[in-house]
Amino acid sequence: MTFSAAKSADRVRSDIGEATWKKGEELIILDYLTSFLRNVIDTTPENLLEVVYLCINRLCPQYDGLELGIGETILMKAVASATGRALSKVKADVEQHGDLGLVAQASRSNQPTMFAPKPLTVTKVFKTLKEIASTTGGSSMQRKIDKISFLLVSCKGSEAKYLTRSLEGKLRIGLAEQTVLVALAHSIVLSKEGPSLSKEQLETKLTEATGIIKSVYSELPSYDLIIPKLLEHGVEQLHEHCKLTAGIPVKPMLAHPTKSLTEVLNRFEGHVFTCEFKYDGERAQIHQMGDGEIMVFSRNSENMSAKYPDILDKLSKAAKPDTKSFILDCEAVAWDREKKTILPFQVLSTRKRKDVKEEDIKVQVCVFAFDLLFLNGRSLLQEPLVERRKLLHDSFTIVEGDFTFAKAMTTNSVEEIQTFLDESVAGFCEGLMVKTLEGTEASYEPSKRSRNWLKVKKDYISGIGDSLDLVVIGAYQGRGKRTGVYGGYLLACYDPDREEYQSICKIGTGFSEANLETHHKFLQEHIIPGPKKYYSYGEGTKPDVWFAPVQFILSPRKVWEVKAADLSVSPVYKAAVGIVDNSKGISLRFPRFIRVREDKSPEEATASDQVAEMYNSQKINAGEAGNGDDFEY
Ligand code: ATP
């Protein structure tokens, strides 16, 4: 299959995505993608894996860590070299149009060519993208530029635009990964058995297939493993061939925020539930393979084994001799060995992230295990928590200061829960996690923000329920005491369906002087000439400088954790616009900076529908407080 054929389907979606995107058009995108994938399955099934990766702009499973996301400067040099234009001209065009993809396309189509280039194939493009991403070492920059130029020279029509955007790390075709999973399920059913089924049978099959693929993918998030089996065995048998596997990180289960213990009791009425301390460290999914190798993955499925060599050692001491393979869900927490107490998250965040040598470790961690998902080759996901917890306690032993179990208590008395909450806070924890314990609703639900897990943070009760994780997209120059640094910042949440960052508040509170200096130094390196096309903001909140969402430039992935007094509907901010109100967004009132989080990328920032949900669950909405701009220094 040629790259152009693959991209023509993208182009239609892109027109929808960029011009007239509305909620209902998700279905149109799904239709296009389904018929496109079906075409691939029927004609060149050997390309299906590469095509899916190209659609989601990835090269391999997330946990393998191989990423595109080439800096703009390299890309501009490659465009200049491939099209024979001066770099200064390319730069000027990018400043004017704000999209290097468009500039690449225009530069390419204005270029006189003697011979029509050979068509780019999907395999060739995908292979070269992989090579570019894995090019390292001396002169790697020049080698990358050469490879990119080589591809650009063969581009026709809009190929240069999509290729450039792929390399930037962002296709912006309005295609969420969930849609890809649904389209994959639909296309395989339609291709393998579509014509032989009645309309009703087909609808049932499509729904079943979607459920199977989503569930398989959340247990085994690897297209490399799933797609060949899907083509070979079809969707019904997929679970037999693709199962939770030690060594491959499963997407973690997430919790719903709550604002009061009454809310917890109402939700769990009629259920047996249990409370656990909510430790404030870093989530660690710890795997031991059958051969004894241990790996640690983050909340984002990043391999953190190099950050935590000490955890590998701790786990080999804690696992009982009969515990041969496992997947544990844990929190790694900074630990004071002398005082035998938990240390705050800020201490943990000072640990080096890469190439940590065990002998150089200054910040010790203790692992608090709260779930067991896999044991000796068997998946425990469908078992209720009560059973998983029993197996957890039977299979591991406490090693003081190194490994222990999350402190738990089972009761339905609100007084006892309140006392347990106070105890957790006194023990340097963030609050409680409250979980269903028995029955079918107590299974482990990978990747879901489930109502079977509720989080109760110590300072929830009077606030908005949870902090938000937001992306800095702009800043305002500082005056007075803040001369020389930024005085305030424009923050955004992320809408994964529209693929856009939506402004949610200005923030100027909660920063120490050191914070202000560090942010200024860091963010200055990410200034862009104007807002990205996928920033949604009101004219009245236009900042003095704009920033790129940081992950595109391959620096650490950062979001800011922010607390606020409440949320209100606002005519000037754009968060969740169209969900709570057709034209107005939601803004945070009295936002306060808490900390930088390096474990979430900007695309994992609080999503617009979470913002809308927080707003809706506010018992007494603050109403339309002015323009929602309650921001203070
Ligand atoms: P979210 O994960 O909900 O997007 P977040 O990353 O900001 O939000 P929190 O709101 O702090 O995290 O709450 C969930 C996190 O709490 C888990 O991801 C896990 O790291 C941590 N945690 C600590 N103790 C427990 C426990 N006993 N059970 C489950 N999670 C726990």
XYZ file of C-alpha atoms and ligand atoms in Angstrom:
664
model
C 0.000 0.000 0.000
C 1.277 3.468 -0.787
C 1.651 6.106 1.908
C -0.522 8.371 -0.210
C -3.438 5.912 -0.206
C -3.158 5.673 3.546
C -3.006 9.422 3.920
C -5.938 10.171 1.616
C -8.176 8.601 4.237
C -6.520 10.757 6.871
C -7.069 13.798 4.745
C -10.814 13.453 4.757
C -10.745 13.055 8.513
C -8.369 15.919 8.770
C -10.766 18.227 6.964
C -13.428 17.213 9.432
C -11.041 17.447 12.343
C -9.695 20.874 11.537
C -12.664 22.674 10.112
C -16.062 21.707 11.376
C -15.470 19.364 14.240
C -18.535 18.603 16.286
C -19.233 15.731 18.658
C -21.371 13.786 16.175
C -18.617 13.759 13.619
C -16.733 11.260 15.694
C -19.018 8.741 14.013
C -18.094 9.964 10.563
C -14.432 9.620 11.457
C -15.162 6.098 12.689
C -16.861 5.233 9.398
C -13.975 6.491 7.302
C -11.436 4.709 9.398
C -13.408 1.455 9.425
C -13.757 1.334 5.660
C -10.111 2.282 5.278
C -8.881 -0.448 7.654
C -11.202 -2.942 6.021
C -9.631 -2.079 2.705
C -6.185 -2.723 4.180
C -7.321 -6.054 5.683
C -8.774 -7.151 2.331
C -5.892 -6.046 0.140
C -2.607 -5.826 2.090
C -3.158 -7.277 5.582
C 0.608 -7.336 6.082
C 0.402 -3.516 6.285
C -2.303 -3.395 8.956
C 0.061 -3.050 11.914
C 2.077 -0.260 10.260
C -1.082 1.529 9.143
C -2.522 1.492 12.671
C 0.732 2.864 14.054
C 0.789 5.605 11.413
C -2.794 6.585 12.274
C -2.000 6.984 15.955
C 1.428 8.412 15.258
C 3.382 5.870 17.221
C 6.144 3.487 16.316
C 5.826 0.762 18.898
C 4.009 0.060 22.182
C 4.183 3.011 24.545
C 6.259 1.069 27.065
C 9.066 0.567 24.542
C 9.660 4.298 24.759
C 10.724 4.850 21.137
C 9.285 8.218 20.182
C 9.093 10.633 17.331
C 8.879 14.264 18.280
C 11.747 15.816 16.408
C 12.478 19.445 17.338
C 11.163 22.133 15.025
C 14.660 23.333 14.138
C 15.738 19.967 12.746
C 12.518 19.681 10.798
C 12.869 23.160 9.332
C 16.422 22.306 8.245
C 15.164 19.103 6.603
C 12.375 20.965 4.783
C 14.880 23.557 3.595
C 17.310 20.896 2.422
C 14.661 18.782 0.671
C 13.052 21.705 -1.148
C 16.129 23.799 -1.888
C 14.772 26.797 0.046
C 16.716 29.035 2.410
C 16.265 28.112 6.071
C 15.401 31.750 6.867
C 12.498 31.615 4.366
C 11.148 28.388 5.853
C 11.376 29.921 9.336
C 9.564 33.070 8.240
C 6.766 30.986 6.693
C 6.389 28.961 9.889
C 6.111 32.164 11.908
C 3.433 33.379 9.537
C 1.368 30.159 9.236
C 2.081 28.523 12.593
C 2.154 25.016 11.080
C 5.322 23.495 9.710
C 3.254 20.758 8.010
C 1.543 23.302 5.772
C 4.830 25.027 5.051
C 6.418 21.690 4.073
C 3.530 20.915 1.736
C 3.609 24.345 0.087
C 7.416 24.315 -0.246
C 7.257 20.894 -1.847
C 4.485 21.698 -4.308
C 6.147 24.944 -5.459
C 9.333 23.075 -6.206
C 9.984 22.262 -9.860
C 10.833 18.559 -10.290
C 12.285 16.815 -13.326
C 11.060 13.303 -12.537
C 8.018 12.199 -10.628
C 9.281 10.628 -7.391
C 8.734 6.922 -6.750
C 5.587 6.436 -4.648
C 6.251 6.203 -0.938
C 5.006 2.934 0.526
C 3.613 2.504 4.022
C 6.384 0.056 4.826
C 9.117 2.399 3.622
C 7.739 5.387 5.566
C 7.211 3.413 8.751
C 10.643 1.801 8.594
C 12.340 5.151 8.013
C 10.396 6.812 10.842
C 11.613 4.045 13.158
C 15.172 4.523 11.992
C 14.913 8.283 12.553
C 13.573 7.805 16.077
C 16.348 5.387 16.995
C 19.224 7.375 15.481
C 21.590 8.332 18.297
C 25.230 9.192 18.842
C 27.648 11.498 17.025
C 26.288 13.381 14.006
C 22.836 11.939 14.722
C 21.259 15.322 13.998
C 22.666 15.405 10.450
C 21.731 11.767 9.838
C 18.163 12.486 10.934
C 17.977 15.513 8.638
C 19.214 13.378 5.742
C 16.626 10.669 6.343
C 13.795 13.188 6.685
C 14.887 15.014 3.518
C 15.026 11.709 1.690
C 11.379 11.031 2.570
C 10.274 14.598 1.848
C 11.801 14.480 -1.618
C 9.497 11.564 -2.465
C 6.347 13.256 -1.101
C 3.447 14.163 -3.353
C 0.391 16.316 -2.619
C -0.376 16.519 1.063
C 2.042 13.741 2.042
C 4.663 16.296 3.083
C 2.183 17.891 5.494
C 1.312 14.655 7.270
C 4.842 13.364 7.256
C 6.085 16.570 8.871
C 3.333 16.504 11.461
C 4.093 12.852 12.233
C 7.693 13.785 12.815
C 6.680 16.667 15.061
C 4.823 14.119 17.158
C 1.299 15.327 16.445
C -0.887 14.455 13.455
C -3.953 16.447 14.512
C -6.488 14.488 12.508
C -9.076 14.329 15.278
C -8.514 10.636 15.806
C -8.581 9.377 19.385
C -7.019 5.999 20.103
C -10.347 4.640 21.346
C -11.736 5.247 17.842
C -8.910 3.215 16.355
C -9.795 0.292 18.616
C -13.459 0.473 17.611
C -12.587 0.775 13.914
C -10.246 -2.181 14.194
C -13.010 -4.282 15.755
C -15.572 -3.209 13.150
C -13.286 -3.662 10.166
C -12.217 -7.155 11.148
C -15.832 -8.287 11.657
C -16.960 -6.682 8.388
C -14.089 -8.170 6.481
C -14.278 -11.688 7.904
C -18.020 -12.244 8.288
C -19.917 -9.092 7.357
C -21.723 -10.304 4.206
C -23.066 -13.480 5.849
C -24.821 -11.699 8.746
C -28.245 -10.087 9.046
C -28.407 -6.428 10.153
C -29.248 -7.371 13.753
C -26.589 -10.083 13.892
C -24.050 -7.664 12.509
C -24.864 -5.018 15.116
C -24.515 -7.513 17.947
C -21.231 -8.775 16.501
C -19.826 -5.265 16.151
C -20.658 -4.436 19.773
C -19.186 -7.698 21.043
C -16.049 -7.308 18.962
C -15.524 -3.753 20.229
C -15.822 -4.936 23.838
C -13.327 -7.739 23.226
C -10.713 -5.566 21.537
C -10.955 -2.817 24.165
C -10.648 -5.288 26.985
C -7.758 -7.186 25.361
C -5.941 -3.918 24.652
C -6.259 -2.672 28.215
C -4.674 -5.914 29.449
C -2.062 -6.180 26.736
C -1.466 -2.700 25.283
C 0.597 -3.853 22.319
C -0.590 -3.746 18.710
C 2.552 -5.708 17.840
C 1.101 -8.667 19.723
C -2.622 -8.127 19.099
C -2.841 -7.372 15.350
C -1.125 -10.534 14.039
C -3.362 -12.661 16.308
C -6.426 -10.720 15.235
C -5.664 -11.375 11.582
C -4.897 -15.011 12.251
C -7.720 -15.996 14.630
C -10.371 -13.283 14.304
C -11.822 -11.363 17.206
C -13.779 -14.035 19.086
C -10.699 -16.061 19.961
C -8.549 -13.029 20.711
C -8.672 -13.425 24.489
C -7.248 -16.948 24.147
C -4.169 -15.642 22.375
C -3.626 -12.224 23.970
C -3.658 -12.190 27.746
C -2.266 -10.185 30.593
C 1.445 -11.000 30.550
C 4.192 -10.312 33.071
C 6.674 -7.918 31.445
C 4.013 -5.930 29.556
C 2.540 -3.089 31.612
C -1.224 -3.109 31.986
C -3.042 0.245 31.986
C -3.692 1.040 35.651
C -7.141 1.340 37.187
C -7.927 4.928 38.225
C -10.156 6.367 40.919
C -12.994 8.864 41.035
C -12.615 11.925 43.254
C -15.162 12.528 45.989
C -15.891 15.471 48.224
C -17.297 13.952 51.346
C -17.543 10.733 53.264
C -21.312 10.888 52.804
C -20.779 10.753 49.054
C -18.661 7.625 49.580
C -21.294 5.975 51.763
C -24.060 6.803 49.292
C -22.122 5.317 46.413
C -21.290 2.133 48.260
C -24.649 1.546 49.917
C -25.416 -2.169 49.749
C -21.795 -3.072 48.866
C -18.993 -4.397 51.014
C -16.135 -1.922 50.700
C -12.745 -1.319 52.207
C -10.627 1.749 52.939
C -6.884 1.960 52.343
C -4.352 4.672 53.110
C -3.676 6.731 50.014
C 0.114 7.009 49.918
C 1.719 10.034 48.300
C 4.548 8.805 46.159
C 4.786 7.423 42.650
C 2.681 4.606 41.277
C 4.810 1.560 40.562
C 3.560 -1.474 38.682
C 6.071 -4.174 39.493
C 6.407 -7.228 37.248
C 8.370 -10.392 37.779
C 8.665 -12.648 34.760
C 8.899 -16.429 34.998
C 12.700 -16.229 34.665
C 12.949 -14.026 37.769
C 13.614 -10.730 35.951
C 11.879 -7.801 37.673
C 10.657 -4.625 35.950
C 9.028 -1.468 37.294
C 6.560 0.590 35.226
C 5.106 4.039 35.924
C 1.468 5.147 35.858
C 2.104 5.904 32.158
C 3.551 2.474 31.409
C 7.061 3.889 31.174
C 9.806 1.497 32.110
C 11.253 2.859 35.375
C 13.526 -0.060 36.187
C 16.578 2.167 35.691
C 15.183 4.735 38.136
C 14.471 2.158 40.813
C 17.239 -0.477 40.814
C 16.685 -0.705 44.594
C 13.066 -1.821 44.097
C 14.217 -4.833 42.115
C 16.302 -5.875 45.102
C 13.515 -5.215 47.629
C 11.047 -7.325 45.685
C 13.317 -10.293 45.411
C 13.439 -10.268 49.239
C 9.686 -9.778 49.669
C 8.407 -12.437 47.234
C 7.919 -15.817 48.896
C 9.759 -18.781 47.321
C 6.607 -20.073 45.596
C 5.873 -16.666 44.070
C 7.490 -17.127 40.674
C 5.785 -14.559 38.444
C 3.570 -11.602 39.377
C 2.237 -8.130 38.602
C 1.853 -5.909 41.652
C 0.149 -2.513 41.859
C 2.022 -0.378 44.393
C 2.996 3.104 45.485
C 6.731 3.806 45.894
C 7.066 6.297 48.744
C 10.110 8.210 50.051
C 11.153 6.689 53.366
C 13.200 7.915 56.323
C 15.149 4.863 57.453
C 16.212 6.305 60.790
C 12.843 7.603 61.909
C 11.017 4.809 60.071
C 8.484 7.226 58.617
C 7.095 8.259 55.275
C 8.591 11.390 53.711
C 6.664 13.879 51.553
C 6.337 13.464 47.799
C 8.646 16.482 47.291
C 11.520 14.393 48.669
C 10.799 11.565 46.231
C 10.720 13.997 43.329
C 14.387 14.859 43.937
C 15.446 11.333 42.935
C 17.293 11.024 39.646
C 15.183 9.511 36.881
C 17.862 7.830 34.792
C 20.974 5.699 35.236
C 20.573 5.456 39.002
C 23.295 3.429 40.704
C 22.162 1.653 43.820
C 25.156 2.808 45.854
C 24.454 6.497 45.011
C 20.818 6.500 46.100
C 20.145 9.214 48.680
C 16.363 9.039 48.825
C 15.256 5.624 50.023
C 11.851 4.280 49.050
C 9.487 1.843 50.689
C 7.054 -0.026 48.433
C 3.421 -0.103 49.631
C 1.571 -2.837 47.706
C -2.192 -2.492 47.326
C -3.109 -4.972 44.586
C -2.021 -8.161 42.882
C -3.076 -8.562 39.241
C -1.213 -11.646 38.117
C 0.295 -14.559 39.984
C 2.288 -17.537 38.753
C 1.001 -17.323 35.175
C -2.631 -16.620 36.142
C -4.542 -13.369 35.600
C -6.397 -12.205 38.732
C -8.185 -9.286 37.054
C -11.611 -10.898 37.294
C -11.162 -11.952 40.938
C -12.763 -9.684 43.549
C -10.446 -7.488 45.597
C -10.984 -9.621 48.687
C -9.423 -12.591 46.864
C -6.651 -10.584 45.225
C -5.756 -9.069 48.582
C -5.640 -12.506 50.231
C -3.305 -13.810 47.517
C -1.190 -10.670 47.875
C -0.720 -11.256 51.596
C -0.100 -14.990 51.075
C 2.506 -14.481 48.362
C 4.703 -11.723 49.858
C 6.251 -10.946 53.233
C 6.819 -7.586 54.845
C 10.444 -6.427 54.752
C 10.732 -3.508 57.130
C 11.431 -0.220 55.381
C 11.507 -1.918 51.980
C 8.175 -3.559 51.272
C 4.824 -3.657 53.009
C 1.083 -3.732 52.334
C -1.144 -0.659 52.125
C -2.814 -0.154 55.472
C -6.475 -1.164 55.182
C -9.657 -1.195 57.217
C -13.104 -2.571 56.414
C -16.076 -0.868 58.044
C -19.157 1.059 57.054
C -19.280 3.341 60.037
C -18.707 6.935 58.999
C -17.047 7.715 62.357
C -14.544 4.917 61.927
C -13.784 6.004 58.378
C -13.294 9.587 59.567
C -10.864 8.374 62.255
C -9.027 6.276 59.657
C -8.820 9.322 57.365
C -7.357 11.414 60.209
C -4.917 8.618 60.973
C -3.800 8.475 57.339
C -3.156 12.214 57.284
C -1.238 12.008 60.569
C 0.802 9.209 58.933
C 1.853 11.585 56.079
C -0.618 10.147 53.573
C -2.888 12.038 51.192
C -6.154 10.563 52.435
C -8.000 7.345 51.660
C -8.804 5.118 48.726
C -12.164 3.435 49.192
C -12.772 0.314 47.105
C -15.477 -2.290 46.574
C -14.291 -5.519 48.113
C -16.606 -8.349 47.070
C -18.637 -9.457 44.059
C -18.381 -8.724 40.354
C -18.012 -4.988 40.935
C -14.773 -5.581 42.819
C -12.733 -6.817 39.819
C -9.657 -4.882 38.634
C -10.638 -2.673 35.699
C -7.525 -1.774 33.696
C -7.413 1.785 32.343
C -10.838 2.708 33.768
C -11.516 5.646 36.041
C -13.873 3.466 37.959
C -16.573 4.276 40.457
C -15.496 1.158 42.313
C -12.445 3.076 43.511
C -13.052 6.415 45.180
C -10.363 8.774 46.389
C -10.890 10.946 49.434
C -8.090 13.458 49.826
C -7.560 15.213 53.125
C -8.348 18.668 51.799
C -11.109 17.565 49.455
C -13.842 18.123 51.827
C -14.098 21.881 51.501
C -12.593 22.250 48.018
C -13.599 21.028 44.591
C -12.906 17.356 45.145
C -9.559 17.015 43.450
C -6.597 18.922 42.183
C -6.202 19.318 38.430
C -3.169 18.623 36.281
C -2.816 21.426 33.759
C -0.589 22.531 30.911
C 1.129 25.936 30.828
C 0.443 27.489 27.412
C 1.364 31.120 28.044
C 2.637 33.685 30.544
C 2.241 37.322 31.499
C 5.283 39.509 32.164
C 5.934 40.157 35.837
C 5.795 43.595 37.372
C 6.836 44.987 40.750
C 8.300 42.202 42.851
C 8.036 39.841 39.904
C 10.022 41.943 37.450
C 12.398 39.673 35.522
C 10.252 36.582 35.939
C 6.718 35.800 34.777
C 3.968 37.327 36.907
C 1.297 34.808 36.016
C 0.583 31.985 33.606
C -2.239 30.840 31.339
C -3.162 27.217 31.986
C -5.129 24.735 29.899
C -6.767 21.359 30.214
C -6.757 18.895 27.305
C -9.636 17.699 25.167
C -8.533 14.365 23.667
C -11.477 14.219 21.248
C -10.847 17.607 19.722
C -7.112 17.236 20.281
C -6.888 20.734 21.677
C -5.671 22.545 24.764
C -8.438 24.672 26.260
C -7.646 27.639 28.508
C -8.992 27.215 32.034
C -7.462 29.948 34.229
C -4.688 32.419 34.854
C -2.574 31.513 37.821
C -0.333 33.659 39.976
C -0.553 32.094 43.427
C 1.233 29.282 45.187
C 4.730 29.963 43.799
C 7.815 30.347 45.943
C 10.490 32.716 44.637
C 12.555 29.699 43.658
C 9.566 28.294 41.717
C 9.214 31.538 39.796
C 12.882 31.506 38.832
C 12.833 27.855 37.755
C 9.644 28.160 35.728
C 10.930 31.290 34.015
C 14.216 29.625 33.101
C 12.568 26.438 31.865
C 9.655 27.964 30.005
C 11.733 30.615 28.249
C 13.270 27.813 26.235
C 9.829 26.828 24.985
C 8.541 30.170 23.764
C 6.807 30.019 20.374
C 5.962 33.007 18.169
C 2.195 32.630 18.496
C -0.471 30.270 19.774
C -0.624 26.780 18.253
C -3.668 26.135 16.082
C -4.860 23.665 18.666
C -4.934 26.184 21.532
C -8.423 27.386 22.350
C -8.469 30.650 24.329
C -10.421 33.868 24.647
C -8.938 37.104 23.255
C -9.263 38.749 26.664
C -6.817 36.300 28.233
C -4.127 36.542 25.566
C -0.767 36.137 27.302
C 2.394 38.149 26.571
C 4.286 35.015 25.542
C 3.127 31.629 24.290
C 4.712 28.269 25.048
C 4.763 24.969 23.186
C 3.179 22.083 25.086
C 6.435 20.733 26.324
C 6.445 17.135 25.169
C 6.865 18.028 21.523
C 10.406 19.103 22.100
C 11.489 15.931 23.819
C 12.174 17.540 27.148
C 10.685 16.161 30.364
C 6.941 15.723 30.253
C 5.453 18.217 32.612
C 2.088 19.320 33.880
C 1.290 21.497 36.868
C -0.827 20.245 39.706
C -3.229 23.007 40.714
C -5.870 23.372 43.398
C -8.788 25.783 43.282
C -11.612 27.061 45.458
C -14.254 26.113 42.922
C -15.222 26.031 39.267
C -17.484 28.432 37.455
C -18.943 28.945 34.005
C -16.990 31.601 32.149
C -17.407 33.470 28.892
C -13.644 33.929 28.478
C -12.196 30.515 29.242
C -12.668 27.521 26.992
C -12.335 24.426 29.188
C -15.097 21.919 28.405
C -16.831 24.370 26.078
C -19.905 22.733 24.569
C -20.311 20.255 27.428
C -21.827 22.299 30.247
C -22.733 25.309 28.123
C -22.854 25.655 24.338
C -20.618 28.675 24.054
C -19.073 29.191 27.494
C -16.263 27.288 29.114
C -15.395 26.503 32.713
C -12.752 28.279 34.729
C -11.046 27.725 38.061
C -11.567 30.273 40.790
C -8.594 31.147 42.997
C -6.248 28.598 41.469
C -3.094 27.804 43.439
C 0.052 26.088 42.155
C 0.922 22.931 44.087
C 3.732 21.192 42.250
C 5.188 20.164 38.916
C 4.362 16.595 37.931
C 6.829 14.839 35.684
C 4.872 11.589 35.483
C 2.136 12.964 33.238
C 2.530 14.282 29.719
C 0.495 17.302 28.569
C -1.916 14.951 26.799
C -2.530 13.236 30.109
C -3.528 16.522 31.716
C -6.993 16.684 33.257
C -9.424 16.118 30.389
C -12.255 18.496 29.506
C -14.946 15.978 30.416
C -13.337 15.536 33.850
C -13.508 19.319 34.307
C -17.187 19.258 33.309
C -17.838 16.404 35.708
C -16.144 18.254 38.563
C -18.230 21.304 37.771
C -21.457 19.292 37.717
C -20.686 17.571 40.978
C -20.139 20.840 42.782
C -22.990 20.886 45.249
C -23.526 24.603 45.155
C -22.248 26.020 41.912
C -20.583 29.339 42.342
C -22.621 30.664 39.436
C -21.189 32.959 36.847
C -18.704 34.869 38.899
C -17.766 37.769 36.611
C -15.717 36.397 33.767
C -14.411 33.587 35.947
C -11.091 35.340 36.302
C -10.497 35.201 40.030
C -6.769 35.227 39.862
C -4.488 36.796 42.399
C -0.759 37.225 42.939
P -5.373 9.961 38.585
O -4.420 8.814 38.710
O -6.679 9.704 39.238
O -5.432 10.571 37.227
P -3.432 11.306 39.957
O -2.357 10.650 39.144
O -3.344 12.787 40.181
O -4.829 11.085 39.400
P -4.293 10.775 42.564
O -5.443 11.661 42.364
O -3.313 11.208 43.578
O -3.480 10.504 41.278
O -4.891 9.329 42.944
C -4.613 8.094 42.430
C -3.204 7.599 42.774
O -3.070 7.320 44.182
C -2.894 6.246 42.168
O -2.541 6.379 40.818
C -1.764 5.731 43.030
O -0.532 6.201 42.506
C -1.978 6.424 44.368
N -2.289 5.528 45.495
C -1.773 5.636 46.739
N -2.260 4.723 47.564
C -3.132 3.957 46.859
C -3.965 2.849 47.190
N -4.020 2.348 48.411
N -4.726 2.335 46.188
C -4.695 2.845 44.927
N -3.930 3.908 44.565
C -3.149 4.466 45.521
